[in-house]
C-alpha cells in the first residue's frame, strides 16, 4: 500500500486529459445501519470535497439529501458524488441498505467497476450484507471489505472476518491490525508496509509511526498469516515465498491487487467512519487495488443478434447505459455510465431500446443534489444528462451510426401492492401522472388497474418501498391520497396435466370469417422458473398442419391466457404447453384466429384443471431474520408460528461474545402475514427487536384461502 498522501496531494484534481487510469467508479454497499452513508461523508470530508462532516442523525449528510431519507435516517435512493484523491477522480455511489430498495443497488452495481462492502465490527455479516455481496458477485464487481465501527463496545475484527469467511466464502486478506479496542481504538497497523497509523487527540489525519514495541510480535504474526494466505492464491507470490520464506512489500501489493481484480480474494481493512479513523488508508486501497475503467473487460452488447464488444476508449463509437432517472423540480435528469466514446452537450444519441434519436441538452457532473456543467463526458465517466425524454433505467444510448444494445440490469418482480386513490375526484388525472413518473424512475414499482374493481394498484418490493412512494406523491405533487391495505402478488399454477385438449374457434359475421383448430397438451413445468414468467411453449405439429406463423400466434394467445387464472384471477406460472395438432381453413384462418384459439384453449384447460382440483394457489414467502433479546425469543417463536411461519434456525448467543444475551430466529413466513410485523415486534420487545426480510419466491397457499 502506498504512503499516505499529504494534504496537498489529497485534493489534487484529475489531469485535464481525463486519463482513464486515474478514474475509479466505486459503490458503497452494506446492510442498513452498517455505516455506509457516514463512510461516504467522511470520504468527501477527507478528500476536501466538503468542509464539514455531515451526520445522519442530524440530517446534514450530502448523499441523503431527500427529506424522507433525513426523516427516516436511512438511505433510500442511490446518490452519486465525485471527489479527488491523490490525483485520481473517484465517482462514488452511496447505495441503499434496506432490502426493499435492493433493485436500486442492482442498477448501481451494473455500472460500477469496484465496490467497498461495509460490515459492522459487532454484527459482522448481516442478511442484507450477504444479499448485496451476491449481487456484486453476479456482475463480477471487485470489492474491498471495510470493517466499520471498531470503536463500538464488543467490536471484534477477527470475529467479523470469520463471519465474512463463513457466510460469504471469499478468501479474506486482512491488511490491518487494530490498535486499541472499543473506545480505545486509536489506529491500525498497516501490515503491508509494517507501520502504524494513529489518529491522535481526535485528529482527522493519520500519523504514520513505527509499530509500537508491544505490538510488534502480534503484527509480525498477522503479517505472516497474510503472506501465507496470499501465497496460497497467487503463483508469483508463492514462488517468492518459497524462495525467500517471506514476501516483499512490492510483491505483496501486486498480488493483493491481482487477487482483488480476479475476485479470488478480498482485502479487509478496518476503522471507525464516525470518528474519522481509517478513511485515508481505505482511499489509498481504493486507488491501489480497485480497477480503473481501462482495466475492466470491454463492455459486451448485441446488434442484429450478433455479439459485439466495445472498449473503454474515448475515440470509440459512443455507448452508455442509463441506470437512474430522476424527475425533480429542476427537470428530468438521466444518470448514465459512459462505456465507450465521448458525449457532448448538444450531441445526438440513438436510444437502442426504443429506436429513437434524442438530443443531449446538458452534461452534468453530479454531486448528490448539486450539479456542475460539463462540456463533454468520456469513456469511464458517470454523469447526468438532460434533454432525454424516453430513456428509462436500463436503456442503452449509443452513436446513431454504431448501434449497440447492452444488457439491462435485472428487475425483481414486485410482491406487495396497495390500492391508491385520490381523495378528490378532480385529482385523479394528476395522481395518475404522478404515479407514472414514479414508475419511470423506479422500474421495481409497477402500476396496473384492477379490471374488476377499477382501482389503481401500486406494486413494489415491500411496505417501506410503497410508503416512500406514496409519501413522494404527497410531498412532491401536493396530492391527498387514500391508500388501501397492501395486497400480495399471488400466483396460480397447474399440478396435474390436461392432455389432448381440443379447441375449435369458428366465427362468421359476414365477409371473411375466423377459423382455427388447435390441440394442446398442458402440463406443469418441472421447475416453475423455466422460461419467461414460468412458461414454456413447444410445437409437435407435423406435416405443416399448422403453419409456423400460426404456431407463433397460438403461443401469443397462450401467454395472454396466463394473465388471469381460474382460482382468483391471479397470473398463472409453471405451465408447459405443447401444440400437438391443428387444422386450418384456406380462407378464414389467420394469426388473429389462432391467437384467439390459443387464449381460449388454455383458459379451458385451466377451467378443467380447477374442476379436477389440479390448480394450486401460490403465495409469496420471505425469509425473516429476527434479532431480539434472549428473553423475547419464546414470544417471537410463538408469534411467527401464528403467522404460519416455518422456523429454520434459532440460536441464542451466550458466553463472552458481544452478542451475548440476544437470540436470532430465521423463519420462512408468507408475505401476507408480515404486514404490520414491525410494529408488533417493537411492541413485543419494547423497541429492542429488529428484523430483516429476503424474498424467497412463492409457495403453496392454504386450501381455505
XYZ file of C-alpha atoms in Angstrom:
705
model
C 0.000 0.000 0.000
C 1.310 3.456 -0.839
C 2.313 6.028 1.735
C -0.371 8.371 2.961
C -0.762 11.396 0.703
C -0.267 14.751 2.322
C -2.856 17.466 2.337
C -1.573 18.968 -0.881
C -1.785 15.790 -2.940
C -5.019 14.610 -1.356
C -7.207 17.018 -3.279
C -5.082 17.376 -6.377
C -7.503 17.481 -9.321
C -7.591 14.882 -12.045
C -5.406 15.507 -15.047
C -7.393 17.554 -17.547
C -6.875 14.883 -20.180
C -9.246 12.652 -18.272
C -6.784 9.751 -18.100
C -8.847 6.595 -17.623
C -6.203 5.099 -15.346
C -6.895 7.882 -12.840
C -10.631 7.140 -12.522
C -12.337 4.841 -10.029
C -16.061 4.118 -10.265
C -16.927 2.947 -6.798
C -20.004 1.847 -4.871
C -20.561 1.675 -1.112
C -22.531 -1.468 -0.178
C -23.795 -2.758 3.159
C -26.633 -3.795 5.402
C -28.796 -0.972 6.697
C -27.147 0.911 9.588
C -23.672 -0.524 8.944
C -22.383 2.990 8.298
C -22.394 3.388 4.505
C -23.583 6.973 4.447
C -21.320 8.031 7.303
C -18.371 6.460 5.454
C -19.340 8.351 2.294
C -19.495 11.604 4.256
C -16.045 11.001 5.725
C -14.633 10.242 2.280
C -15.983 13.556 0.998
C -14.514 15.309 4.021
C -11.114 13.584 3.760
C -10.815 14.466 0.068
C -11.627 18.121 0.699
C -14.897 17.911 -1.235
C -16.806 19.087 1.837
C -15.514 21.174 4.725
C -17.879 19.911 7.392
C -18.654 16.346 8.344
C -22.314 15.543 7.725
C -24.143 13.389 10.277
C -27.025 11.001 9.594
C -28.656 11.654 12.970
C -28.552 15.416 12.364
C -29.913 15.178 8.799
C -26.901 17.034 7.416
C -25.442 14.410 5.060
C -24.674 15.200 1.443
C -25.904 11.968 -0.137
C -29.035 11.510 1.985
C -30.479 14.800 0.779
C -34.056 13.691 0.197
C -36.413 14.811 3.011
C -37.622 11.261 3.554
C -34.070 9.971 3.912
C -33.356 12.584 6.557
C -36.627 11.934 8.358
C -36.163 8.163 8.420
C -32.379 8.162 8.914
C -31.754 5.633 6.129
C -30.591 5.743 2.523
C -33.473 5.247 0.096
C -32.104 6.446 -3.228
C -28.675 5.767 -4.703
C -26.760 9.057 -4.759
C -23.725 9.809 -6.917
C -20.876 12.091 -5.875
C -17.394 12.804 -7.240
C -14.216 13.588 -5.347
C -10.457 13.670 -5.932
C -7.763 11.725 -4.079
C -4.066 11.781 -4.889
C -4.631 12.821 -8.498
C -7.432 10.298 -9.048
C -11.107 11.065 -9.568
C -13.454 8.831 -7.618
C -17.041 8.603 -8.858
C -18.839 7.229 -5.815
C -22.380 5.897 -5.444
C -23.861 5.529 -1.963
C -26.444 2.735 -2.236
C -29.426 1.852 -0.010
C -29.064 -0.906 2.573
C -32.725 -1.769 3.147
C -33.966 -4.885 1.361
C -36.964 -3.002 -0.089
C -34.554 -0.978 -2.238
C -32.347 -3.849 -3.409
C -33.147 -3.106 -7.062
C -31.599 0.344 -6.638
C -28.399 -1.427 -5.568
C -28.578 -3.783 -8.561
C -28.874 -0.923 -11.031
C -25.889 0.807 -9.449
C -23.737 -2.325 -9.418
C -24.401 -2.804 -13.112
C -22.403 0.337 -13.945
C -19.666 0.190 -11.279
C -16.107 -1.080 -11.624
C -15.474 -1.679 -7.925
C -17.097 -1.508 -4.512
C -16.410 -1.165 -0.804
C -18.523 -3.548 1.264
C -19.034 -2.171 4.782
C -19.526 -4.507 7.745
C -20.386 -3.761 11.358
C -17.495 -4.829 13.614
C -20.004 -6.171 16.158
C -22.651 -7.767 13.927
C -20.336 -8.977 11.139
C -22.142 -10.213 8.041
C -25.837 -9.338 8.253
C -28.638 -10.554 5.949
C -28.607 -7.628 3.540
C -24.790 -7.624 3.545
C -24.996 -11.131 2.123
C -27.616 -10.109 -0.430
C -25.617 -7.185 -1.865
C -22.466 -9.319 -1.860
C -24.216 -11.883 -4.069
C -25.422 -9.105 -6.352
C -21.824 -7.908 -6.736
C -20.787 -11.496 -7.489
C -23.348 -11.606 -10.285
C -21.818 -8.606 -12.027
C -18.225 -9.569 -11.230
C -17.526 -6.358 -9.289
C -14.171 -6.437 -7.405
C -14.552 -5.467 -3.757
C -12.731 -4.276 -0.679
C -14.147 -5.042 2.763
C -14.194 -2.309 5.405
C -14.994 -3.448 8.942
C -16.575 -0.345 10.430
C -17.483 0.735 13.969
C -14.292 -0.585 15.563
C -14.954 1.871 18.403
C -18.203 0.129 19.428
C -18.497 -1.958 22.563
C -17.945 -5.567 21.554
C -16.203 -4.748 18.258
C -14.017 -7.650 17.138
C -12.197 -7.632 13.809
C -11.332 -11.324 13.920
C -14.922 -12.365 14.579
C -16.190 -10.118 11.787
C -13.643 -11.621 9.388
C -14.666 -15.128 10.470
C -18.313 -14.364 9.665
C -17.239 -12.979 6.306
C -15.333 -16.191 5.539
C -18.173 -18.412 6.768
C -21.147 -16.696 5.149
C -19.710 -15.092 2.014
C -16.947 -17.615 1.277
C -14.265 -15.290 -0.067
C -10.599 -15.501 0.900
C -10.276 -12.560 3.331
C -6.859 -10.908 3.124
C -6.632 -8.800 6.281
C -4.177 -5.920 5.850
C -4.982 -4.093 9.102
C -4.485 -4.885 12.767
C -6.434 -2.617 15.146
C -4.582 -0.613 17.776
C -6.737 -0.458 20.877
C -10.267 -1.759 21.302
C -13.721 -0.221 21.581
C -13.404 3.310 22.993
C -9.650 2.870 22.994
C -9.443 2.261 19.241
C -6.883 4.828 18.100
C -5.331 3.430 14.938
C -4.280 0.473 12.836
C -1.122 -1.359 11.907
C -0.648 -1.399 8.140
C 0.518 -4.988 7.645
C 1.674 -4.339 4.065
C 4.141 -1.565 4.945
C 4.536 -2.691 8.573
C 3.877 0.698 10.082
C 1.296 2.138 12.460
C -1.275 4.776 11.567
C -2.505 6.748 14.568
C -5.283 9.286 14.921
C -4.300 11.323 17.956
C -6.465 13.587 20.116
C -9.438 13.488 17.805
C -7.359 14.500 14.802
C -8.744 13.842 11.334
C -5.427 12.898 9.684
C -3.476 9.695 10.265
C 0.054 9.970 11.588
C 2.417 7.255 10.257
C 4.701 5.982 13.041
C 6.746 2.813 13.657
C 4.843 -0.151 15.033
C 4.769 0.135 18.846
C 7.128 -2.351 20.503
C 4.377 -4.129 22.456
C 2.508 -4.805 19.181
C 5.477 -5.917 17.086
C 5.182 -9.648 17.743
C 1.445 -9.738 17.039
C 1.866 -7.570 13.920
C 4.582 -9.901 12.598
C 2.359 -12.919 13.268
C -0.525 -11.360 11.359
C 1.783 -10.271 8.535
C 2.933 -13.890 8.266
C -0.669 -15.111 8.071
C -1.350 -12.553 5.313
C 1.717 -13.665 3.347
C 0.705 -17.324 3.639
C -2.852 -16.587 2.517
C -1.636 -14.573 -0.492
C 0.994 -17.187 -1.440
C -1.684 -19.867 -1.396
C -3.675 -17.985 -4.037
C -1.091 -16.215 -6.207
C 1.519 -18.243 -8.193
C 4.165 -15.485 -8.386
C 3.811 -14.758 -4.688
C 4.097 -18.454 -3.913
C 7.320 -18.671 -5.896
C 8.866 -15.769 -3.969
C 7.573 -17.077 -0.647
C 9.165 -20.477 -1.264
C 12.462 -18.851 -2.253
C 12.700 -16.199 0.477
C 10.257 -17.508 3.121
C 8.601 -14.073 3.002
C 7.041 -11.587 0.584
C 8.413 -8.170 -0.227
C 6.106 -5.170 0.009
C 6.061 -4.762 -3.792
C 5.154 -8.412 -4.429
C 2.519 -8.390 -1.702
C 0.894 -5.214 -3.043
C 0.880 -6.522 -6.613
C -0.587 -9.855 -5.531
C -3.301 -8.167 -3.431
C -4.344 -6.073 -6.416
C -4.444 -9.009 -8.815
C -6.375 -11.194 -6.368
C -8.865 -8.373 -5.826
C -9.387 -7.877 -9.555
C -9.851 -11.606 -10.163
C -12.233 -11.982 -7.232
C -10.133 -14.741 -5.671
C -9.521 -12.648 -2.578
C -10.888 -9.617 -0.800
C -8.683 -7.110 1.014
C -10.031 -6.379 4.502
C -9.425 -3.041 6.245
C -10.890 -1.648 9.444
C -11.724 1.671 11.066
C -14.421 3.878 12.514
C -16.111 6.118 9.986
C -17.960 8.067 12.676
C -14.678 9.001 14.354
C -12.954 9.588 11.019
C -10.448 6.785 11.577
C -9.354 4.555 8.736
C -10.620 6.724 5.877
C -7.261 7.675 4.309
C -5.915 4.095 4.150
C -9.234 2.991 2.674
C -8.933 5.622 -0.071
C -5.353 4.511 -0.673
C -6.606 0.937 -1.023
C -9.325 2.022 -3.471
C -6.682 3.633 -5.686
C -4.185 0.793 -5.263
C -6.394 -2.297 -5.552
C -9.626 -1.484 -7.408
C -9.678 -1.203 -11.222
C -9.938 1.830 -13.433
C -12.344 1.796 -16.405
C -9.376 0.973 -18.636
C -8.691 -2.195 -16.644
C -12.125 -3.789 -16.833
C -13.115 -6.007 -19.781
C -14.741 -4.296 -22.795
C -18.470 -3.913 -22.439
C -20.462 -6.515 -24.351
C -23.640 -5.932 -26.282
C -25.560 -7.106 -29.319
C -26.638 -5.693 -32.655
C -28.916 -7.608 -35.021
C -28.377 -10.691 -32.874
C -24.580 -10.578 -33.188
C -22.414 -10.112 -30.095
C -20.116 -7.092 -30.049
C -17.536 -5.644 -27.693
C -16.658 -2.008 -27.186
C -13.549 -0.984 -25.259
C -13.326 1.978 -22.873
C -11.799 4.296 -25.463
C -12.802 7.976 -25.766
C -12.464 7.809 -29.573
C -14.549 4.624 -29.969
C -18.224 4.830 -31.023
C -20.337 6.126 -28.150
C -22.089 3.609 -25.873
C -23.662 4.245 -22.461
C -26.164 2.638 -20.094
C -28.823 4.533 -18.149
C -29.039 3.346 -14.537
C -31.179 6.020 -12.888
C -33.776 8.620 -13.835
C -34.739 11.453 -11.524
C -37.596 13.807 -12.303
C -37.416 16.692 -9.863
C -38.219 20.366 -9.687
C -35.117 21.197 -11.747
C -36.145 18.910 -14.602
C -35.588 15.356 -15.712
C -32.088 14.034 -15.047
C -30.857 10.860 -16.694
C -27.877 9.231 -14.974
C -25.653 7.129 -17.185
C -22.336 5.328 -17.325
C -20.319 6.057 -20.448
C -18.634 2.822 -21.521
C -17.088 3.997 -24.786
C -16.694 7.137 -26.848
C -17.461 10.731 -25.972
C -20.699 12.622 -25.458
C -21.011 16.407 -25.725
C -23.778 18.824 -24.829
C -25.942 19.360 -27.868
C -24.956 15.960 -29.255
C -27.327 13.390 -30.742
C -27.645 9.834 -29.412
C -29.558 6.770 -30.505
C -31.847 5.092 -27.952
C -31.247 1.455 -28.867
C -34.064 0.286 -26.580
C -36.862 2.319 -28.177
C -35.266 3.025 -31.557
C -35.484 6.806 -31.179
C -32.956 9.559 -31.763
C -32.626 12.127 -28.973
C -30.558 15.213 -28.277
C -28.442 15.833 -25.188
C -29.189 19.315 -23.815
C -26.621 19.392 -20.983
C -23.971 17.151 -19.448
C -23.572 17.421 -15.665
C -21.087 16.232 -13.066
C -23.236 15.040 -10.159
C -22.641 15.817 -6.522
C -25.754 14.421 -4.826
C -28.419 17.127 -5.292
C -25.987 19.616 -6.864
C -24.631 19.561 -10.400
C -21.739 21.145 -12.271
C -21.984 21.625 -16.068
C -19.522 19.830 -18.323
C -18.746 20.330 -21.987
C -18.421 16.611 -22.511
C -18.101 13.201 -20.847
C -15.775 10.429 -21.978
C -15.499 6.670 -21.575
C -15.362 5.751 -17.903
C -17.441 8.723 -16.720
C -20.604 8.539 -14.614
C -22.629 11.677 -15.308
C -26.154 13.009 -15.613
C -27.659 14.498 -18.771
C -30.791 16.474 -19.538
C -32.952 16.553 -22.640
C -33.772 12.841 -22.929
C -37.486 12.071 -22.985
C -37.791 8.317 -23.475
C -34.775 6.927 -21.610
C -35.520 4.663 -18.648
C -33.249 2.757 -16.256
C -31.684 0.012 -18.352
C -31.830 1.993 -21.614
C -28.819 1.778 -23.941
C -27.657 5.016 -25.582
C -25.212 4.792 -28.474
C -23.887 6.572 -31.533
C -26.541 6.706 -34.293
C -24.077 5.230 -36.761
C -22.914 2.404 -34.484
C -25.943 0.773 -32.807
C -25.341 -1.439 -29.786
C -27.722 -2.896 -27.202
C -26.264 -3.505 -23.737
C -27.656 -5.915 -21.170
C -30.001 -4.086 -18.831
C -29.897 -4.763 -15.081
C -32.495 -7.240 -13.934
C -35.678 -6.118 -12.187
C -37.196 -8.080 -9.327
C -40.885 -8.809 -9.638
C -42.931 -6.747 -7.151
C -44.569 -8.746 -4.369
C -46.701 -6.224 -2.431
C -49.480 -3.977 -3.710
C -51.625 -1.176 -2.354
C -54.688 0.479 -3.806
C -54.056 4.206 -4.289
C -56.862 6.686 -4.920
C -57.068 10.476 -4.939
C -59.244 11.865 -2.165
C -60.672 14.432 -4.557
C -62.052 13.100 -7.798
C -60.672 16.127 -9.637
C -57.136 14.994 -8.718
C -57.465 11.586 -10.379
C -55.614 12.677 -13.517
C -52.810 14.352 -11.543
C -52.415 11.219 -9.409
C -52.121 9.019 -12.474
C -49.434 11.324 -13.865
C -47.520 11.366 -10.552
C -47.605 7.574 -10.225
C -46.479 7.159 -13.829
C -43.489 9.409 -13.120
C -42.558 7.282 -10.095
C -42.707 4.122 -12.181
C -40.458 5.768 -14.786
C -37.823 6.483 -12.176
C -38.055 3.136 -10.373
C -38.710 0.041 -12.530
C -39.355 -2.040 -9.397
C -42.560 -0.009 -8.939
C -45.366 -1.072 -11.245
C -48.830 0.290 -11.910
C -51.904 -1.537 -13.073
C -55.635 -1.105 -12.988
C -57.734 -3.861 -11.426
C -60.185 -4.910 -14.121
C -62.861 -5.888 -11.597
C -62.670 -3.051 -9.058
C -61.268 -0.272 -11.243
C -58.732 0.533 -8.516
C -55.220 1.720 -9.330
C -52.760 -0.724 -7.778
C -49.203 0.310 -6.974
C -46.864 -2.660 -6.522
C -43.386 -2.701 -5.022
C -40.814 -4.650 -3.056
C -42.176 -4.127 0.445
C -44.208 -1.970 2.784
C -41.470 0.624 3.239
C -40.927 0.827 -0.529
C -44.606 1.650 -1.032
C -44.739 4.034 1.938
C -41.870 6.029 0.456
C -43.511 6.135 -2.979
C -46.849 7.331 -1.615
C -45.170 9.941 0.570
C -43.354 11.286 -2.506
C -46.707 11.729 -4.230
C -47.954 13.697 -1.245
C -44.880 15.882 -0.790
C -43.751 16.490 -4.351
C -47.141 16.811 -6.018
C -49.273 18.136 -3.162
C -51.865 15.399 -3.576
C -54.036 13.926 -0.847
C -54.306 10.196 -1.433
C -56.037 7.268 0.207
C -54.109 4.026 0.489
C -55.794 0.654 0.866
C -54.420 -2.395 2.685
C -51.417 -3.895 0.883
C -52.185 -6.870 -1.303
C -49.610 -9.502 -2.092
C -48.970 -10.886 -5.559
C -50.498 -14.354 -5.563
C -49.869 -16.790 -8.378
C -51.679 -19.856 -9.662
C -50.106 -22.984 -11.046
C -51.020 -26.344 -12.547
C -50.219 -29.500 -10.572
C -51.574 -32.199 -12.929
C -51.585 -32.334 -16.743
C -54.545 -31.698 -19.017
C -53.684 -33.675 -22.184
C -55.308 -33.622 -25.602
C -57.457 -30.531 -25.155
C -59.244 -29.803 -28.433
C -60.460 -26.299 -29.163
C -62.154 -25.101 -32.317
C -62.605 -21.380 -32.921
C -65.177 -20.543 -35.606
C -66.656 -17.093 -36.166
C -68.680 -15.920 -39.157
C -70.334 -12.498 -39.210
C -70.345 -11.635 -42.894
C -67.273 -11.271 -45.039
C -64.103 -13.122 -44.095
C -64.619 -15.333 -41.050
C -62.275 -16.741 -38.424
C -61.298 -20.388 -38.184
C -58.690 -22.053 -36.016
C -58.437 -25.598 -34.722
C -55.830 -26.487 -32.079
C -54.996 -29.467 -29.880
C -52.955 -28.737 -26.756
C -51.174 -30.799 -24.122
C -50.967 -28.695 -20.959
C -48.707 -29.849 -18.131
C -46.830 -28.494 -15.126
C -43.259 -27.343 -15.639
C -40.672 -29.442 -13.881
C -39.360 -26.201 -12.349
C -41.544 -23.106 -12.306
C -38.555 -20.894 -13.076
C -38.089 -22.360 -16.564
C -38.833 -19.932 -19.354
C -40.137 -16.371 -19.082
C -42.704 -15.992 -16.293
C -42.519 -19.748 -15.631
C -43.976 -20.656 -19.040
C -42.681 -22.885 -21.815
C -44.240 -23.486 -25.245
C -43.368 -26.064 -27.882
C -44.865 -27.319 -31.128
C -45.050 -31.004 -32.048
C -47.187 -30.461 -35.156
C -46.042 -32.454 -38.192
C -46.875 -32.195 -41.866
C -47.421 -28.454 -41.783
C -50.950 -28.827 -40.446
C -50.428 -25.542 -38.602
C -48.129 -23.080 -40.428
C -45.239 -21.587 -38.491
C -46.751 -18.094 -38.280
C -49.913 -19.576 -36.778
C -47.852 -21.520 -34.243
C -46.379 -18.245 -33.033
C -49.897 -16.825 -32.795
C -51.022 -19.789 -30.666
C -48.081 -19.173 -28.319
C -49.011 -15.480 -28.061
C -52.607 -16.433 -27.248
C -51.426 -18.830 -24.532
C -49.341 -16.058 -22.999
C -52.446 -13.864 -22.999
C -54.284 -16.541 -21.031
C -51.591 -16.605 -18.336
C -52.633 -13.143 -17.131
C -55.642 -14.453 -15.178
C -56.053 -17.860 -13.570
C -59.333 -19.601 -12.653
C -58.899 -19.540 -8.861
C -58.846 -15.801 -8.270
C -57.743 -14.043 -11.430
C -54.072 -14.184 -10.439
C -51.306 -14.691 -13.021
C -50.519 -18.326 -13.821
C -46.975 -19.686 -13.677
C -45.237 -23.035 -14.007
C -47.048 -24.207 -17.174
C -45.766 -26.071 -20.216
C -47.948 -26.048 -23.362
C -47.345 -28.280 -26.367
C -49.269 -27.755 -29.610
C -49.749 -31.316 -30.893
C -52.186 -30.881 -33.783
C -54.479 -28.473 -35.538
C -56.220 -27.560 -38.728
C -56.672 -24.505 -40.912
C -59.188 -23.134 -43.375
C -57.909 -21.914 -46.752
C -59.683 -18.556 -46.434
C -60.763 -17.966 -42.839
C -57.601 -18.892 -40.915
C -55.431 -16.018 -39.705
C -52.964 -15.148 -36.966
C -55.781 -13.379 -35.114
C -57.952 -16.506 -35.223
C -55.171 -18.770 -33.942
C -54.198 -16.319 -31.206
C -57.801 -16.267 -30.052
C -57.917 -20.069 -30.185
C -54.729 -20.368 -28.139
C -56.061 -17.984 -25.498
C -59.449 -19.676 -25.079
C -57.991 -23.176 -25.306
C -55.613 -22.582 -22.428
C -58.353 -20.906 -20.406
C -60.486 -24.001 -20.951
C -57.598 -26.186 -19.799
C -57.301 -24.125 -16.625
C -61.063 -24.360 -16.032
C -60.981 -28.161 -16.335
C -57.960 -28.329 -14.053
C -59.767 -26.246 -11.438
C -62.800 -28.542 -11.544
C -60.478 -31.508 -11.121
C -58.666 -29.872 -8.208
C -55.472 -29.588 -10.256
C -54.934 -25.845 -9.863
C -52.962 -24.580 -6.898
C -52.794 -21.087 -5.417
C -49.278 -19.817 -4.627
C -48.427 -17.020 -2.208
C -45.164 -15.069 -1.912
C -42.969 -16.027 1.030
C -39.973 -14.333 2.599
C -37.094 -15.377 4.812
C -37.322 -13.372 8.021
C -34.337 -12.991 10.345
C -35.344 -11.621 13.733
C -32.826 -10.413 16.324
C -34.267 -9.948 19.822
C -33.224 -10.068 23.467
C -32.863 -13.606 24.790
C -35.953 -13.356 26.982
C -38.137 -12.458 23.976
C -37.194 -15.457 21.803
C -40.098 -17.610 23.016
C -42.663 -14.934 22.273
C -41.174 -14.324 18.836
C -41.298 -18.036 18.016
C -44.952 -18.198 19.041
C -45.819 -15.094 17.034
C -44.089 -16.440 13.933
C -45.957 -19.741 14.295
C -49.234 -17.817 14.487
C -48.246 -16.121 11.230
C -47.773 -19.545 9.569
C -44.011 -19.200 9.765
C -41.690 -22.211 9.499
C -38.629 -21.708 11.690
C -35.414 -22.893 10.027
C -32.882 -21.683 12.588
C -32.974 -20.389 16.139
C -29.969 -19.619 18.286
C -29.137 -17.710 21.451
C -25.702 -16.122 21.799
C -24.058 -16.898 25.117
C -20.628 -16.569 26.668
C -18.317 -13.640 26.132
C -19.483 -12.745 22.633
C -20.573 -9.171 22.055
C -23.937 -10.524 21.050
C -24.393 -12.485 24.277
C -27.927 -12.346 25.572
C -29.511 -11.992 22.134
C -31.429 -14.506 20.088
C -31.547 -14.823 16.314
C -34.511 -16.576 14.715
C -34.759 -17.307 10.997
C -38.076 -18.404 9.529
C -39.943 -18.606 6.247
C -43.169 -16.617 6.516
C -45.922 -15.812 3.999
C -45.603 -12.188 2.968
C -49.300 -11.580 3.616
C -48.693 -12.337 7.299
C -45.875 -9.796 7.644
C -47.948 -6.645 7.272
C -47.629 -4.698 10.490
C -44.957 -7.054 11.835
C -42.519 -4.218 12.514
C -44.998 -2.580 14.897
C -45.859 -5.888 16.547
C -42.188 -6.764 17.070
C -41.398 -3.365 18.549
C -44.251 -3.766 20.992
C -43.279 -7.315 21.953
C -39.624 -6.411 22.559
C -40.052 -2.837 23.881
C -38.349 -1.491 20.801
C -35.265 -3.717 21.101
C -36.102 -6.207 18.353
C -35.125 -5.857 14.704
C -35.814 -7.958 11.657
C -34.911 -8.172 8.005
C -36.663 -9.940 5.153
C -35.491 -11.506 1.935
C -37.938 -12.606 -0.809
C -37.810 -16.353 -1.471
C -40.386 -16.726 -4.239
C -43.756 -18.431 -3.954
C -45.088 -21.421 -2.004
C -48.484 -23.188 -1.888
C -51.133 -21.205 -0.033
C -53.616 -22.827 2.392
C -56.545 -24.504 0.678
C -59.023 -22.353 2.593
C -57.673 -19.079 1.192
